[in-house]
Amino acid sequence: MRRSLALALLLGSVLIALAAGCGGEETVTPAPETVVGTLPQPAATPSLPKGDPTAGKEVFASAGCASCHTLKDANASGTVGPNLDQKKPPLERVIDRVTNGKGAMPAFKDQLSGQQIADVAAYVVQATGG
């Protein structure tokens, strides 16, 4: 009898312990900790000289931009690239696209100087109000 009582108490203790651990479906997540260090920064874009829109209009014509883009100020009606009058691209985007290209747009970094890229970008922004 003593043995049965001890076994019953032991079995009861085990069942209580198991029941205490089961039953909760709640997921506990730890609180966030402060991270020490710095996040990686994007690569710095080399600074270009200030662009001259008047010179940029000449670059737009001589570099063949009109064959792909529509730009009313340049009497350009190309349909391969975006209509610049509608897009009104900001200066940084024009510089990036002329320099590096994207999609069908070729990169001009090996064909135009930094000054010419700055000039054509200034021209497109001035002509479109971008």
PDB file of C-alpha atoms in Angstrom, residues 2-130:
ATOM      1  CA  ARG A   2       2.786   2.315   0.885  1.00  0.00           C
ATOM      2  CA  ARG A   3       4.334   1.618  -2.451  1.00  0.00           C
ATOM      3  CA  SER A   4       1.058   2.340  -4.270  1.00  0.00           C
ATOM      4  CA  LEU A   5       0.709   5.615  -2.407  1.00  0.00           C
ATOM      5  CA  ALA A   6       4.262   6.653  -3.297  1.00  0.00           C
ATOM      6  CA  LEU A   7       3.705   5.691  -6.915  1.00  0.00           C
ATOM      7  CA  ALA A   8       0.408   7.612  -7.026  1.00  0.00           C
ATOM      8  CA  LEU A   9       2.071  10.712  -5.549  1.00  0.00           C
ATOM      9  CA  LEU A  10       4.949  10.458  -8.001  1.00  0.00           C
ATOM     10  CA  LEU A  11       2.588   9.973 -10.945  1.00  0.00           C
ATOM     11  CA  GLY A  12       0.452  12.902  -9.777  1.00  0.00           C
ATOM     12  CA  SER A  13       3.516  15.141  -9.490  1.00  0.00           C
ATOM     13  CA  VAL A  14       4.628  14.215 -13.003  1.00  0.00           C
ATOM     14  CA  LEU A  15       1.151  14.905 -14.425  1.00  0.00           C
ATOM     15  CA  ILE A  16       0.983  18.293 -12.673  1.00  0.00           C
ATOM     16  CA  ALA A  17       4.423  19.220 -14.002  1.00  0.00           C
ATOM     17  CA  LEU A  18       3.450  18.214 -17.529  1.00  0.00           C
ATOM     18  CA  ALA A  19       0.148  20.066 -17.358  1.00  0.00           C
ATOM     19  CA  ALA A  20       1.885  23.224 -16.181  1.00  0.00           C
ATOM     20  CA  GLY A  21       4.162  23.196 -19.231  1.00  0.00           C
ATOM     21  CA  CYS A  22       1.450  22.451 -21.787  1.00  0.00           C
ATOM     22  CA  GLY A  23      -1.645  24.525 -22.188  1.00  0.00           C
ATOM     23  CA  GLY A  24      -0.208  27.895 -23.094  1.00  0.00           C
ATOM     24  CA  GLU A  25      -0.105  28.695 -26.806  1.00  0.00           C
ATOM     25  CA  GLU A  26       1.419  32.100 -26.191  1.00  0.00           C
ATOM     26  CA  THR A  27       4.725  32.771 -27.887  1.00  0.00           C
ATOM     27  CA  VAL A  28       7.147  34.845 -25.925  1.00  0.00           C
ATOM     28  CA  THR A  29       9.654  36.957 -27.849  1.00  0.00           C
ATOM     29  CA  PRO A  30      12.631  38.629 -26.261  1.00  0.00           C
ATOM     30  CA  ALA A  31      12.771  42.395 -26.042  1.00  0.00           C
ATOM     31  CA  PRO A  32      15.058  43.978 -28.635  1.00  0.00           C
ATOM     32  CA  GLU A  33      18.507  44.928 -27.521  1.00  0.00           C
ATOM     33  CA  THR A  34      20.483  47.993 -28.454  1.00  0.00           C
ATOM     34  CA  VAL A  35      22.879  47.223 -31.281  1.00  0.00           C
ATOM     35  CA  VAL A  36      26.328  48.693 -30.973  1.00  0.00           C
ATOM     36  CA  GLY A  37      28.092  49.734 -34.145  1.00  0.00           C
ATOM     37  CA  THR A  38      27.289  51.491 -37.384  1.00  0.00           C
ATOM     38  CA  LEU A  39      25.221  50.589 -40.390  1.00  0.00           C
ATOM     39  CA  PRO A  40      26.927  50.426 -43.767  1.00  0.00           C
ATOM     40  CA  GLN A  41      26.556  53.643 -45.726  1.00  0.00           C
ATOM     41  CA  PRO A  42      25.929  53.805 -49.465  1.00  0.00           C
ATOM     42  CA  ALA A  43      28.972  54.534 -51.560  1.00  0.00           C
ATOM     43  CA  ALA A  44      29.527  58.217 -52.048  1.00  0.00           C
ATOM     44  CA  THR A  45      28.751  59.500 -55.506  1.00  0.00           C
ATOM     45  CA  PRO A  46      31.638  61.488 -56.894  1.00  0.00           C
ATOM     46  CA  SER A  47      30.699  65.134 -56.971  1.00  0.00           C
ATOM     47  CA  LEU A  48      30.247  66.669 -60.370  1.00  0.00           C
ATOM     48  CA  PRO A  49      30.880  70.250 -61.339  1.00  0.00           C
ATOM     49  CA  LYS A  50      27.909  72.600 -61.485  1.00  0.00           C
ATOM     50  CA  GLY A  51      26.064  72.062 -64.740  1.00  0.00           C
ATOM     51  CA  ASP A  52      25.411  74.724 -67.361  1.00  0.00           C
ATOM     52  CA  PRO A  53      21.979  74.225 -68.993  1.00  0.00           C
ATOM     53  CA  THR A  54      22.979  76.158 -72.129  1.00  0.00           C
ATOM     54  CA  ALA A  55      25.959  73.875 -72.720  1.00  0.00           C
ATOM     55  CA  GLY A  56      23.759  70.910 -71.772  1.00  0.00           C
ATOM     56  CA  LYS A  57      21.361  71.649 -74.619  1.00  0.00           C
ATOM     57  CA  GLU A  58      24.273  71.205 -77.025  1.00  0.00           C
ATOM     58  CA  VAL A  59      25.307  67.955 -75.309  1.00  0.00           C
ATOM     59  CA  PHE A  60      21.697  66.692 -75.534  1.00  0.00           C
ATOM     60  CA  ALA A  61      21.793  67.248 -79.308  1.00  0.00           C
ATOM     61  CA  SER A  62      25.329  65.976 -79.966  1.00  0.00           C
ATOM     62  CA  ALA A  63      25.088  62.858 -77.776  1.00  0.00           C
ATOM     63  CA  GLY A  64      21.982  61.654 -79.610  1.00  0.00           C
ATOM     64  CA  CYS A  65      19.568  62.001 -76.700  1.00  0.00           C
ATOM     65  CA  ALA A  66      16.836  63.276 -79.032  1.00  0.00           C
ATOM     66  CA  SER A  67      16.756  60.016 -80.949  1.00  0.00           C
ATOM     67  CA  CYS A  68      15.378  58.212 -77.876  1.00  0.00           C
ATOM     68  CA  HIS A  69      13.722  60.862 -75.688  1.00  0.00           C
ATOM     69  CA  THR A  70      10.925  63.356 -76.099  1.00  0.00           C
ATOM     70  CA  LEU A  71      11.861  66.815 -74.862  1.00  0.00           C
ATOM     71  CA  LYS A  72       9.870  69.741 -76.212  1.00  0.00           C
ATOM     72  CA  ASP A  73      12.595  72.322 -75.549  1.00  0.00           C
ATOM     73  CA  ALA A  74      14.991  70.330 -77.769  1.00  0.00           C
ATOM     74  CA  ASN A  75      12.368  69.596 -80.456  1.00  0.00           C
ATOM     75  CA  ALA A  76      12.964  65.930 -79.651  1.00  0.00           C
ATOM     76  CA  SER A  77      10.265  63.320 -80.139  1.00  0.00           C
ATOM     77  CA  GLY A  78      12.014  60.009 -79.534  1.00  0.00           C
ATOM     78  CA  THR A  79       9.895  57.138 -78.240  1.00  0.00           C
ATOM     79  CA  VAL A  80      12.477  54.589 -77.136  1.00  0.00           C
ATOM     80  CA  GLY A  81      13.230  56.185 -73.779  1.00  0.00           C
ATOM     81  CA  PRO A  82      10.934  57.974 -71.358  1.00  0.00           C
ATOM     82  CA  ASN A  83       9.228  61.224 -72.303  1.00  0.00           C
ATOM     83  CA  LEU A  84      11.306  63.637 -70.233  1.00  0.00           C
ATOM     84  CA  ASP A  85       8.611  66.334 -70.330  1.00  0.00           C
ATOM     85  CA  GLN A  86       6.220  63.945 -68.579  1.00  0.00           C
ATOM     86  CA  LYS A  87       8.727  62.330 -66.199  1.00  0.00           C
ATOM     87  CA  LYS A  88      10.332  65.599 -65.033  1.00  0.00           C
ATOM     88  CA  PRO A  89      13.286  63.683 -63.581  1.00  0.00           C
ATOM     89  CA  PRO A  90      15.242  65.155 -60.669  1.00  0.00           C
ATOM     90  CA  LEU A  91      18.878  66.120 -61.158  1.00  0.00           C
ATOM     91  CA  GLU A  92      20.277  63.121 -59.283  1.00  0.00           C
ATOM     92  CA  ARG A  93      18.322  60.670 -61.450  1.00  0.00           C
ATOM     93  CA  VAL A  94      19.425  62.299 -64.700  1.00  0.00           C
ATOM     94  CA  ILE A  95      23.054  62.238 -63.576  1.00  0.00           C
ATOM     95  CA  ASP A  96      22.755  58.576 -62.555  1.00  0.00           C
ATOM     96  CA  ARG A  97      21.041  57.475 -65.783  1.00  0.00           C
ATOM     97  CA  VAL A  98      23.391  59.392 -68.074  1.00  0.00           C
ATOM     98  CA  THR A  99      26.415  58.146 -66.164  1.00  0.00           C
ATOM     99  CA  ASN A 100      25.443  54.509 -65.553  1.00  0.00           C
ATOM    100  CA  GLY A 101      22.554  53.833 -67.939  1.00  0.00           C
ATOM    101  CA  LYS A 102      19.623  51.547 -67.112  1.00  0.00           C
ATOM    102  CA  GLY A 103      17.527  49.211 -69.222  1.00  0.00           C
ATOM    103  CA  ALA A 104      17.786  50.329 -72.855  1.00  0.00           C
ATOM    104  CA  MET A 105      19.624  53.516 -71.822  1.00  0.00           C
ATOM    105  CA  PRO A 106      23.369  53.084 -72.370  1.00  0.00           C
ATOM    106  CA  ALA A 107      25.948  54.434 -69.936  1.00  0.00           C
ATOM    107  CA  PHE A 108      27.690  57.584 -71.139  1.00  0.00           C
ATOM    108  CA  LYS A 109      30.411  57.723 -68.465  1.00  0.00           C
ATOM    109  CA  ASP A 110      33.035  56.657 -70.997  1.00  0.00           C
ATOM    110  CA  GLN A 111      31.774  59.007 -73.750  1.00  0.00           C
ATOM    111  CA  LEU A 112      30.984  62.214 -71.865  1.00  0.00           C
ATOM    112  CA  SER A 113      33.104  64.122 -69.382  1.00  0.00           C
ATOM    113  CA  GLY A 114      31.868  64.852 -65.874  1.00  0.00           C
ATOM    114  CA  GLN A 115      31.230  68.434 -66.957  1.00  0.00           C
ATOM    115  CA  GLN A 116      29.162  67.320 -69.952  1.00  0.00           C
ATOM    116  CA  ILE A 117      27.087  64.973 -67.769  1.00  0.00           C
ATOM    117  CA  ALA A 118      26.475  67.800 -65.290  1.00  0.00           C
ATOM    118  CA  ASP A 119      25.563  70.132 -68.167  1.00  0.00           C
ATOM    119  CA  VAL A 120      23.058  67.797 -69.842  1.00  0.00           C
ATOM    120  CA  ALA A 121      21.503  66.960 -66.475  1.00  0.00           C
ATOM    121  CA  ALA A 122      21.128  70.663 -65.650  1.00  0.00           C
ATOM    122  CA  TYR A 123      19.558  71.223 -69.070  1.00  0.00           C
ATOM    123  CA  VAL A 124      17.016  68.376 -68.722  1.00  0.00           C
ATOM    124  CA  VAL A 125      16.012  69.531 -65.239  1.00  0.00           C
ATOM    125  CA  GLN A 126      15.677  73.161 -66.342  1.00  0.00           C
ATOM    126  CA  ALA A 127      13.744  72.255 -69.506  1.00  0.00           C
ATOM    127  CA  THR A 128      11.307  69.943 -67.692  1.00  0.00           C
ATOM    128  CA  GLY A 129      11.021  71.691 -64.349  1.00  0.00           C
ATOM    129  CA  GLY A 130      12.130  68.421 -62.748  1.00  0.00           C
TER     130      GLY A 130
END
